[in-house]
XYZ file of C-alpha atoms in Angstrom:
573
model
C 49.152 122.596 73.052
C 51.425 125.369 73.464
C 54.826 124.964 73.254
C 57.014 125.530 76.561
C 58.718 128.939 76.395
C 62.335 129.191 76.068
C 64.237 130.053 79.393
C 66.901 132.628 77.747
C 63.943 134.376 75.897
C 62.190 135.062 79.429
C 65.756 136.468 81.129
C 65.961 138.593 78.185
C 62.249 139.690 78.438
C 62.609 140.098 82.345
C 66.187 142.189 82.068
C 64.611 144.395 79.361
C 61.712 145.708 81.697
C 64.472 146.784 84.226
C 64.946 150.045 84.098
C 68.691 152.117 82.363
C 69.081 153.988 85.535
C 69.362 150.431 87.278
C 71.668 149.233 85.320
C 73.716 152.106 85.796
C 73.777 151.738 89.431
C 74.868 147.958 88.912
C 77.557 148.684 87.195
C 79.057 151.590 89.731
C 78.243 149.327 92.746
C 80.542 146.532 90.686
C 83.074 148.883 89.748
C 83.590 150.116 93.475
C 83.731 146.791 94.540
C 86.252 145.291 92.359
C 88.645 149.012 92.668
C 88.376 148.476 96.322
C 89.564 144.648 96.034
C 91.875 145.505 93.350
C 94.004 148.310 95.893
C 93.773 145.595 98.766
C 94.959 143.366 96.106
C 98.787 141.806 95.722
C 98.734 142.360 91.601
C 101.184 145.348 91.580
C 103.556 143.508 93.583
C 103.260 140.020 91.834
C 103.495 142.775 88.725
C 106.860 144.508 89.444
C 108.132 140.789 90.885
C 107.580 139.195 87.615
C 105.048 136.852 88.633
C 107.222 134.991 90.711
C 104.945 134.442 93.300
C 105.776 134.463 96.992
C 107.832 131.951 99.246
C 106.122 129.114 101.388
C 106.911 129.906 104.535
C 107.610 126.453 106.819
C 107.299 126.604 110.793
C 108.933 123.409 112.444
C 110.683 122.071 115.485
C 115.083 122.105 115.052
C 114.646 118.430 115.960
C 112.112 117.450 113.865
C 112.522 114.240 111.821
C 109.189 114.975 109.948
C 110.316 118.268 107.968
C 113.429 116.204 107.448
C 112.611 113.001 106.214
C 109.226 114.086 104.436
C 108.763 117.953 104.131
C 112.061 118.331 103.227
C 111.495 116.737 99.594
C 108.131 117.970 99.327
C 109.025 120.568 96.240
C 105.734 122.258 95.886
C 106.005 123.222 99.844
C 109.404 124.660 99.188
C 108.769 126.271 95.862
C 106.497 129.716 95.556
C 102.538 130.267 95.476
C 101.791 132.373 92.636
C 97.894 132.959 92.249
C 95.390 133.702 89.424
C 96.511 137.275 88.388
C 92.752 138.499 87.801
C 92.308 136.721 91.443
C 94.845 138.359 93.058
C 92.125 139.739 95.954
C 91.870 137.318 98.804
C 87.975 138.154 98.531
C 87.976 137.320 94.882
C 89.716 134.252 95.275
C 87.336 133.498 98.249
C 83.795 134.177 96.611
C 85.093 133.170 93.120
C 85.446 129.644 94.815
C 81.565 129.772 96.164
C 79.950 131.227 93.408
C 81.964 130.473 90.305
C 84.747 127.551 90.166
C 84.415 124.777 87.645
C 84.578 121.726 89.409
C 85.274 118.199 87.981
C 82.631 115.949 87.539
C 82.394 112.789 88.621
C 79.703 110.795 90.989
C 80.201 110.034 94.421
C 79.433 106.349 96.201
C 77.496 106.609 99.084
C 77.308 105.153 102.168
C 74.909 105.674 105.151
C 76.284 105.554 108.190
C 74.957 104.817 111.537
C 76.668 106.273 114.613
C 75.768 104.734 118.370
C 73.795 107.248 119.398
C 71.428 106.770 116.446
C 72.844 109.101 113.932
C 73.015 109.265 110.591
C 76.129 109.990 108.414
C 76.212 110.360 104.760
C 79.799 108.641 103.861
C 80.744 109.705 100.040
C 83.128 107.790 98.372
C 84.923 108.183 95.221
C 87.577 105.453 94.002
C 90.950 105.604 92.295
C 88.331 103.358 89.411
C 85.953 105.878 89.255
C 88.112 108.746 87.785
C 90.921 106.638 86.053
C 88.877 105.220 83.466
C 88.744 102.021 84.681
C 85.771 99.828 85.096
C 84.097 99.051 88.672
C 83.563 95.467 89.274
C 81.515 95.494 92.605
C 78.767 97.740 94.461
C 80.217 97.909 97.122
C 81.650 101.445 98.453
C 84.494 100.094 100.355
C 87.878 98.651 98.194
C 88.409 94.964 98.901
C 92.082 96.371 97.693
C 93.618 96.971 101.243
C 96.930 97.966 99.443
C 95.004 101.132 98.358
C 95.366 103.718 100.718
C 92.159 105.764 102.086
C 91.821 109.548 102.588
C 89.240 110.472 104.730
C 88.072 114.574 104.574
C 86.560 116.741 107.105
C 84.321 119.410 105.130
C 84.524 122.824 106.766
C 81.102 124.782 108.579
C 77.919 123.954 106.382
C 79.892 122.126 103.761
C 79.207 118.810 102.214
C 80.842 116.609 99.426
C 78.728 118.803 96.525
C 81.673 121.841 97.353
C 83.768 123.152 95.007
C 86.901 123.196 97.436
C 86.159 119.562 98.416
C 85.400 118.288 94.906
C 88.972 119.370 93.692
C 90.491 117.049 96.414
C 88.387 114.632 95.716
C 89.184 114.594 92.197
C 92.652 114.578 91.607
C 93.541 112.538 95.113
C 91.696 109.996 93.327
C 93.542 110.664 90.354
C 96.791 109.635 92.238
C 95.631 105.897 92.901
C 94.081 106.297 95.952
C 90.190 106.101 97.405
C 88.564 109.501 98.797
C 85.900 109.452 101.625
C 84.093 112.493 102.315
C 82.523 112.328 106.029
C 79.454 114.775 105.752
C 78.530 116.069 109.062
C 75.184 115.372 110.546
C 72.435 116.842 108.916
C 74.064 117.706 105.609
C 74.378 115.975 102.347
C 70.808 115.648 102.482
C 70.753 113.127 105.094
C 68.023 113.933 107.698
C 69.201 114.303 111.546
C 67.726 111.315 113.149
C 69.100 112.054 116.465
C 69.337 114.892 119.127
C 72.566 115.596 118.525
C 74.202 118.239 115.897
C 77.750 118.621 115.017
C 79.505 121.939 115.514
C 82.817 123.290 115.735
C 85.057 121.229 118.669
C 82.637 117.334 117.810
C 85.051 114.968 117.163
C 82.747 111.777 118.074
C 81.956 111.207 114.724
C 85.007 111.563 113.433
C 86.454 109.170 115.652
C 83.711 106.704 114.929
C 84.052 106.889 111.156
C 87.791 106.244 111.186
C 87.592 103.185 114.029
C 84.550 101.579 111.916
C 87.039 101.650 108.579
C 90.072 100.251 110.296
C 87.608 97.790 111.976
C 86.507 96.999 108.449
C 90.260 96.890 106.605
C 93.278 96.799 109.135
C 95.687 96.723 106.766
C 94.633 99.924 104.940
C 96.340 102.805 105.364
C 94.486 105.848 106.337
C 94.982 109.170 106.283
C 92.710 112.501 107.351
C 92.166 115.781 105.674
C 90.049 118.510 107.700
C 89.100 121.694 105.851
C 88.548 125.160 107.803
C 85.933 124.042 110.363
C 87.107 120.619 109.652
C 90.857 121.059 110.211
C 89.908 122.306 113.629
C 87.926 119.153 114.568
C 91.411 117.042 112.675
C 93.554 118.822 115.572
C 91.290 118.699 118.388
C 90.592 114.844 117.887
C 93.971 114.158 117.267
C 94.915 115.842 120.505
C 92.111 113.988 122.401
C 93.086 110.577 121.431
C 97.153 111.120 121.361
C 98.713 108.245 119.618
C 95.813 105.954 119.936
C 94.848 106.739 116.284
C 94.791 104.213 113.292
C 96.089 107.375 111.107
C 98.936 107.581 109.148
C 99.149 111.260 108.895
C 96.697 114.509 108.379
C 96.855 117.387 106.576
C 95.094 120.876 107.930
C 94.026 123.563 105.638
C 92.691 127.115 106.816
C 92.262 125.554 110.280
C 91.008 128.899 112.639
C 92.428 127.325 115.380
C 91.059 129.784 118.202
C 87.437 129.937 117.865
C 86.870 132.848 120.240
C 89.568 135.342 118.143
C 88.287 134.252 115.137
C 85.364 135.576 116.279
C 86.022 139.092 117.640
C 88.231 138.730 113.539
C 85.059 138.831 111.697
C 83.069 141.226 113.404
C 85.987 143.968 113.456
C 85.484 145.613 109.471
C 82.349 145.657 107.240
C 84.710 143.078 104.604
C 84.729 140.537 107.244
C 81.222 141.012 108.554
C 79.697 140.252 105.184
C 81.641 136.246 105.655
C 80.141 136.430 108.924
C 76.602 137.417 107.942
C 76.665 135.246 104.295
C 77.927 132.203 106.929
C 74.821 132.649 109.352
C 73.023 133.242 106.366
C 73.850 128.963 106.034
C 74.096 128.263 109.172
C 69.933 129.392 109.152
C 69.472 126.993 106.243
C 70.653 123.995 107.867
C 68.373 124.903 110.765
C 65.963 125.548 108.422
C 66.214 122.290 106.997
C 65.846 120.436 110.321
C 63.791 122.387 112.278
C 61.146 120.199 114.117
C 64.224 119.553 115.904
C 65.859 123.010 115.992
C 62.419 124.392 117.959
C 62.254 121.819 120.110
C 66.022 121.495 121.309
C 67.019 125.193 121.066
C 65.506 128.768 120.583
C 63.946 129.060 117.240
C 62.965 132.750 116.990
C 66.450 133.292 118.020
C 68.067 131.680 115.222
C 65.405 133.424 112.925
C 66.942 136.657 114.446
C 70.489 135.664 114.097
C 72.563 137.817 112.084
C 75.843 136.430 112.890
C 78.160 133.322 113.091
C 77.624 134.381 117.488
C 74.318 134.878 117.787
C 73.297 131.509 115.928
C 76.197 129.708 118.340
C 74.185 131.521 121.255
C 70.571 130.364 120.083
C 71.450 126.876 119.031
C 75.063 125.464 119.585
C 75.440 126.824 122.867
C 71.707 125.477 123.869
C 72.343 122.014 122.156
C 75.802 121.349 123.678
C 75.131 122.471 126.786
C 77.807 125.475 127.158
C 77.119 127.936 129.887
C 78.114 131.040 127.274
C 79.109 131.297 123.720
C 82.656 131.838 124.414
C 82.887 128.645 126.963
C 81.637 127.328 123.917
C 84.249 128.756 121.948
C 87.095 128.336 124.436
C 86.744 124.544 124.656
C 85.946 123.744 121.160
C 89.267 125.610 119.754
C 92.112 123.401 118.905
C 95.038 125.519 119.377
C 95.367 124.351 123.063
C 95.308 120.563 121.837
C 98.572 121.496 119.333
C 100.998 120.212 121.686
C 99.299 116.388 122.474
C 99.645 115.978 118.695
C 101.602 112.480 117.865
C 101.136 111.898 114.397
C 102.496 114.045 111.352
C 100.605 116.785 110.643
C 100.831 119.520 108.063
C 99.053 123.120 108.216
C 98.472 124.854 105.829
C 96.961 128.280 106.066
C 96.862 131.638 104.297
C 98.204 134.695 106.059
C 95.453 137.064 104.157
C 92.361 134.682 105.145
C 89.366 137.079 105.125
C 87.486 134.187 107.554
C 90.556 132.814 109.412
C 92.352 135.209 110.874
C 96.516 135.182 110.816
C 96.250 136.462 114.572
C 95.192 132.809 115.590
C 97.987 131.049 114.610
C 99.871 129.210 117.212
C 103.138 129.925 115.864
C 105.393 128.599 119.122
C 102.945 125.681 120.046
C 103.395 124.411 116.229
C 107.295 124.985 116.476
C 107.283 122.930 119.795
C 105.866 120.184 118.493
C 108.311 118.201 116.117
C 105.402 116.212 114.549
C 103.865 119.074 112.940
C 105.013 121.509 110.301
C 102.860 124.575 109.294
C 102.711 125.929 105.834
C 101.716 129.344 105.196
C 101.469 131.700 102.070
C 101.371 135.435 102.117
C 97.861 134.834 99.579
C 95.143 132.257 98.959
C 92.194 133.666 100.710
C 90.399 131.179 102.050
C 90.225 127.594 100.924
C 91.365 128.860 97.617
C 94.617 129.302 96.665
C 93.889 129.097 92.452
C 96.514 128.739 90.337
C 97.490 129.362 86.729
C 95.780 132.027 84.650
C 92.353 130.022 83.988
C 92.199 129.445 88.170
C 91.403 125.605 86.827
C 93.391 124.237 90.137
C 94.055 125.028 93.507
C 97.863 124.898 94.965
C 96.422 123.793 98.147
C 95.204 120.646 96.969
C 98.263 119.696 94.924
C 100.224 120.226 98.243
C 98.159 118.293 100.625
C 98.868 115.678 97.811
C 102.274 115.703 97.443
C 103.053 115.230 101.182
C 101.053 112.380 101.495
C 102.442 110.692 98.795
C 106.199 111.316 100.098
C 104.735 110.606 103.704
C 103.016 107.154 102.376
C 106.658 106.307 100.859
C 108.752 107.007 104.139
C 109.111 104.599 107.338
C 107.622 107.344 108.966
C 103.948 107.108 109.158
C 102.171 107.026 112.298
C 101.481 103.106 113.759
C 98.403 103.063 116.103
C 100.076 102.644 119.662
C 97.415 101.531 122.948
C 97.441 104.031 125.389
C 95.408 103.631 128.612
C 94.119 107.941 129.140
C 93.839 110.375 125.886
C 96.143 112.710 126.076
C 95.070 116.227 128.064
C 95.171 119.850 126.357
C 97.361 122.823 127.730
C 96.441 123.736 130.914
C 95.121 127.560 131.368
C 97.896 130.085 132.603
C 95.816 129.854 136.213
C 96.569 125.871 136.720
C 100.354 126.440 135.181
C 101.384 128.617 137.994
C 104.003 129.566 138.737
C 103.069 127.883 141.886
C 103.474 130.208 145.091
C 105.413 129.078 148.251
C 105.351 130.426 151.525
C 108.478 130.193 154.373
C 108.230 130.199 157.748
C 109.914 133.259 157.801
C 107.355 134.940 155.641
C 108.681 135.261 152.491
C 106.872 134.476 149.166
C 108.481 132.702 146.620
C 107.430 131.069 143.239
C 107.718 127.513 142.971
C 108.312 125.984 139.410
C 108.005 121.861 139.191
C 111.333 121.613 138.007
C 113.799 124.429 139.067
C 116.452 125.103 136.400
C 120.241 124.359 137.484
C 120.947 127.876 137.425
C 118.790 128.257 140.733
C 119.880 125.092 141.964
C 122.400 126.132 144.514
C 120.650 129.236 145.223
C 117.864 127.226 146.619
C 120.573 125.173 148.738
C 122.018 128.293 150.054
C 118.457 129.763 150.870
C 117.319 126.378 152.295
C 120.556 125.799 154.338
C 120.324 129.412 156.160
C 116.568 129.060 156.680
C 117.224 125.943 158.732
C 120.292 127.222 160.435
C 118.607 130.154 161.480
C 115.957 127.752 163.442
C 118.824 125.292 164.911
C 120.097 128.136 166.686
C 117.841 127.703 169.841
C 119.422 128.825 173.155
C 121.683 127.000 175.374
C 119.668 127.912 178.516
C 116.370 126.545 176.375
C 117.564 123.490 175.390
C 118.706 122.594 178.861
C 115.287 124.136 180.129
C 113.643 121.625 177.776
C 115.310 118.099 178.824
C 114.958 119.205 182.626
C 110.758 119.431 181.896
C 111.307 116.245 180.256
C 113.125 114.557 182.833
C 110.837 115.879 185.622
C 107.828 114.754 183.365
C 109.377 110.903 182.599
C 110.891 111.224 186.346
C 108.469 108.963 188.878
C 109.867 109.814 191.814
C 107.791 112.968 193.031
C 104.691 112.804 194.635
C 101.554 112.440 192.986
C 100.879 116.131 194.173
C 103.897 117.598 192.852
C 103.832 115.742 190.036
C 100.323 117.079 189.253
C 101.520 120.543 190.147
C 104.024 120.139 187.648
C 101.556 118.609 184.759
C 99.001 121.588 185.642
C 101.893 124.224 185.368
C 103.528 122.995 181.885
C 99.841 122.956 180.542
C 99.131 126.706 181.563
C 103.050 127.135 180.239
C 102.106 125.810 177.086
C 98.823 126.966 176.636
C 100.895 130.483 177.254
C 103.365 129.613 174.802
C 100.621 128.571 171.961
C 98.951 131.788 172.241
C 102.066 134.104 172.708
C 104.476 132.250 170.266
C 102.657 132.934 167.133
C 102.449 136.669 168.050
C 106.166 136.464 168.575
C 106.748 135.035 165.529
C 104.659 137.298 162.632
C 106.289 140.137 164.568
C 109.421 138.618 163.917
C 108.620 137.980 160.313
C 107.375 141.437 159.817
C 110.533 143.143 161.061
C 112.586 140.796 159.253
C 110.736 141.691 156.449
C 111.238 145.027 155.941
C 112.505 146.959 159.116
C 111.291 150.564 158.072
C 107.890 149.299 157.572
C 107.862 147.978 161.115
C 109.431 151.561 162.419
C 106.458 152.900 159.887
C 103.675 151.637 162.025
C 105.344 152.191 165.672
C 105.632 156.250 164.391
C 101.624 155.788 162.747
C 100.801 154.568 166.409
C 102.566 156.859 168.449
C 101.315 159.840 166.235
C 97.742 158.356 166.262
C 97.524 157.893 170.177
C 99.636 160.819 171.127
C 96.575 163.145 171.563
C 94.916 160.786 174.288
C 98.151 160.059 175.675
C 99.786 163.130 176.638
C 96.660 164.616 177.847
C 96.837 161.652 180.236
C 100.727 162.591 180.912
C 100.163 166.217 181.166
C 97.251 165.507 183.942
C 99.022 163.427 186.095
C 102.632 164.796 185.229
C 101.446 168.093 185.013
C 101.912 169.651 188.065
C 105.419 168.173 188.943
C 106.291 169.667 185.553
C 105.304 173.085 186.797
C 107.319 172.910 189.634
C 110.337 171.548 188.424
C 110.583 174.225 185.309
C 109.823 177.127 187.870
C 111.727 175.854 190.552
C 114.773 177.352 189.033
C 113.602 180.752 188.525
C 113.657 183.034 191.719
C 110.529 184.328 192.641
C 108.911 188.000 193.290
């Protein structure tokens, strides 16, 4: 029997055939690539710097007793990001992360899940045990430890616990004591989809089932929630939802792209950024690929075979599935940025400001500094979900950051306690139900009306208010007295019967007079009051408009008195 041939002899066979000229090409197409990349690159500056790296740049409230009491002695967020010199592209750090990073190894613990509408989770755990050396005494996947505290991570769009990004947290939070859970979404981790219902970017009902079935199962553990770039922006959306009715500690954010629908018009504005968007469809296909008895059936398969874009998959299959009447509805509702301000737990964000998938121009900088409970992070470099560090890119900052403020968050009297509320708190209203609210006088005028009027305006509106009713106290003498006598002849029951209906029949036809002639007094009044020359404006318009019809009527019945009077004064022949 022949023996099996070797695998390395074969590649070597195979690249042999290829043609020079090929190789050739190879090499220029590389060589273009990585000169482009190098000029959009930061390793001049980080050169003539020293390496130094650049600043973290923190966003927080004045008032805010979470930057003060936890951020505040957080040294790697107040220290500098310096990254892999050879990675200094934000593309290079963000493909070197898909296609190359050495990850730790270890083996997850998993868990399937089932969710009350029939779905399947895959639930991957890996315990402080597993990575310290230690030996594991039980099967089971959840700690009977409740003293140990439990992270639970969000992957990002197509992810799953085999990333490299997720594999690194997973690693060394473990490393610091504590127990990592990785909540796959639906369909991925090779876990079949075993209900009509997929995940995309704004579902937080798993999420929100996960973490109420752990506290269900240990109360007294403390939890706390990671969400990476599609994840992050489920973390803030469900945290907005649900308000202070959370069992979480804390959360931590990373490379969240917070609006979904300028994220969007982001990566379809330069060829660099359509590539992400085409290699992400590209997945996005696969998934659908791997489920698609229930792809055809529930959305529009020869669409999504078609799709060459994050949008036109969302408009073929998310949109169709979640029942959104157009891809940005879709996009609109599912974006977190407008749920930023219900946040009530700490929160950290951490994002890069040269993201090639999540763009800078998404980042709600005032909404974040509004709210003291969060505190936003962000480095001039890091690409996306990257952020490598040293000169053999072995770590990423990111992770060691997310890290570190737990740990100092897990040590202060400030983490979140789960508080009963009896309605989730509501998102930011669009600029249409804000206002400013209009109000219209009597007299006409048109006047925004805020909710709560600022001090400032306060005795202006007194003033106004106080002259608008003084104007309509000011009735007549001769009406007033006019007014009691018709009520004392009406309540009087001496007159006759006749008289007295005389007098009922009269004040009706007055006041049926009055209805119909009073309002026409009154918008004339508010027009002149208004703005006088526009009322003189339309008198001339009329006069000018009727004048031909009019003094033909003058001259023909004026006309010959006119003639006599002018001659009359002349003597005649």
């Amino acid at each position: 029997m022949d023996s099996p041939s070797n695998p390395y002899l074969l590649l070597l066979e195979a690249l042999y055939q290829i043609p020079f000229h090929h190789y050739l090409i190879a090499i220029s197409f590389a060589l273009i690539v990585y000169l482009y990349n190098f000029i959009e690159s930061h390793f001049l500056q980080d050169l003539f710097s020293g390496f130094t790296g650049s600043p973290v740049e923190l966003t927080y409230n004045s008032c805010s007793q979470l930057y003060q009491a936890v951020v505040s002695k957080c040294k790697i967020l107040h220290g500098s990001y310096l990254a892999t010199p050879w990675l200094s592209s934000p593309h290079f750090q963000t493909c070197f992360l898909n296609f190359f990073a050495r990850t730790p190894v270890f083996n997850y613990k998993r868990q399937l899940f089932t969710t009350p509408d029939g779905g399947t989770l895959a639930l991957d755990w890996l315990m402080s045990s597993d990575v310290s050396g230690g030996a594991s005494h039980t099967d089971s996947v959840v700690s009977e430890d409740e003293s140990t505290p439990v992270v639970v991570v969000i992957p990002g769009l197509t992810s799953d616990s085999s990333s490299a990004y997720l594999k690194h947290l997973a690693y060394h939070t473990a490393k610091r004591g504590w127990n990592v859970v990785i909540s796959n979404h639906r369909g991925l981790g090779g876990v079949p989809v075993t209900s009509d219902c997929f995940y995309n970017a704004g579902w937080t009902e798993d999420v929100r089932t996960v973490i109420n079935y752990l506290h269900k199962e240990q109360p007294k553990t403390t939890l706390f929630l990671v969400g990476t770039s599609i994840g992050a922006n489920i973390l803030i959306k469900f945290l907005g939802e649900d308000g202070e009715n959370i069992p979480i500690a804390g959360a931590v954010a990373v490379c969240s792209p917070w609006d979904l629908l300028i994220s969007d018009r982001f990566i379809t504005r330069r060829r660099v950024q359509k590539f992400y968007d085409r290699a992400l469809a590209v997945g996005l296909q696969g998934y659908a690929k791997l489920h698609r008895p229930l792809f055809s059936r529930l959305a529009n398969w020869e669409g999504i075979e078609k799709s060459f874009s994050i949008r036109d998959f969302d408009n073929h299959a998310t949109r169709i599935v979640g029942k959104y009447e157009t891809v940005d509805t879709f996009y609109r509702r599912c974006s977190c940025a407008i749920y930023v301000q219900s946040v009530s737990l700490p929160l950290l964000c951490i994002s890069a400001l040269d993201d090639p998938v999540c763009t800078r121009e998404a980042i709600p900088w005032d909404e974040c500094r509004a709210n003291q409970n969060i505190v936003l992070a962000t480095v001039k470099h890091g690409g996306h979900l990257a952020f490598f560090e040293g000169i053999t890119a072995s770590s990423l900052w990111w992770v060691r950051a997310v890290n570190e403020f737990l740990s100092v968050l897990h040590s202060s009297q400030y983490m979140h306690v789960q508080k009963k509320i009896s309605k989730p708190s509501t998102p930011v209203c669009s600029s249409i139900d804000q206002g400013p609210y209009v109000n219209v006088t009597e007299d006409g005028m048109v006047a925004a009306l805020n909710k709560e009027p600022t001090m400032d305006n306060v005795e202006e509106l007194h003033a106004i208010q106080d002259a608008h009713h003084e104007t309509h106290d000011r009735v007549p003498e001769e009406k007033v007295n006019e007014q009691n006598e018709l009520v004392t002849n009406a309540k009087s029951g001496d007159s006759s019967g006749d008289s007295s209906g005389a007098a009922q029949t009269s004040s009706t036809h007055d006041a049926m007079v009055l209805d119909v002639i009073k309002p026409l007094k009154r918008y004339a009044g508010q027009l002149s009051r208004q703005s006088r020359w526009s009322f003189w404006l339309l008198v001339y318009i009329a006069i000018t408009a009727s004048w031909p019809l009019v003094g033909s009527a003058l001259y023909f019945v004026f006309g010959k008195k006119l003639r006599d009077i002018l001659l009359g004064g002349f003597p005649r022949r």
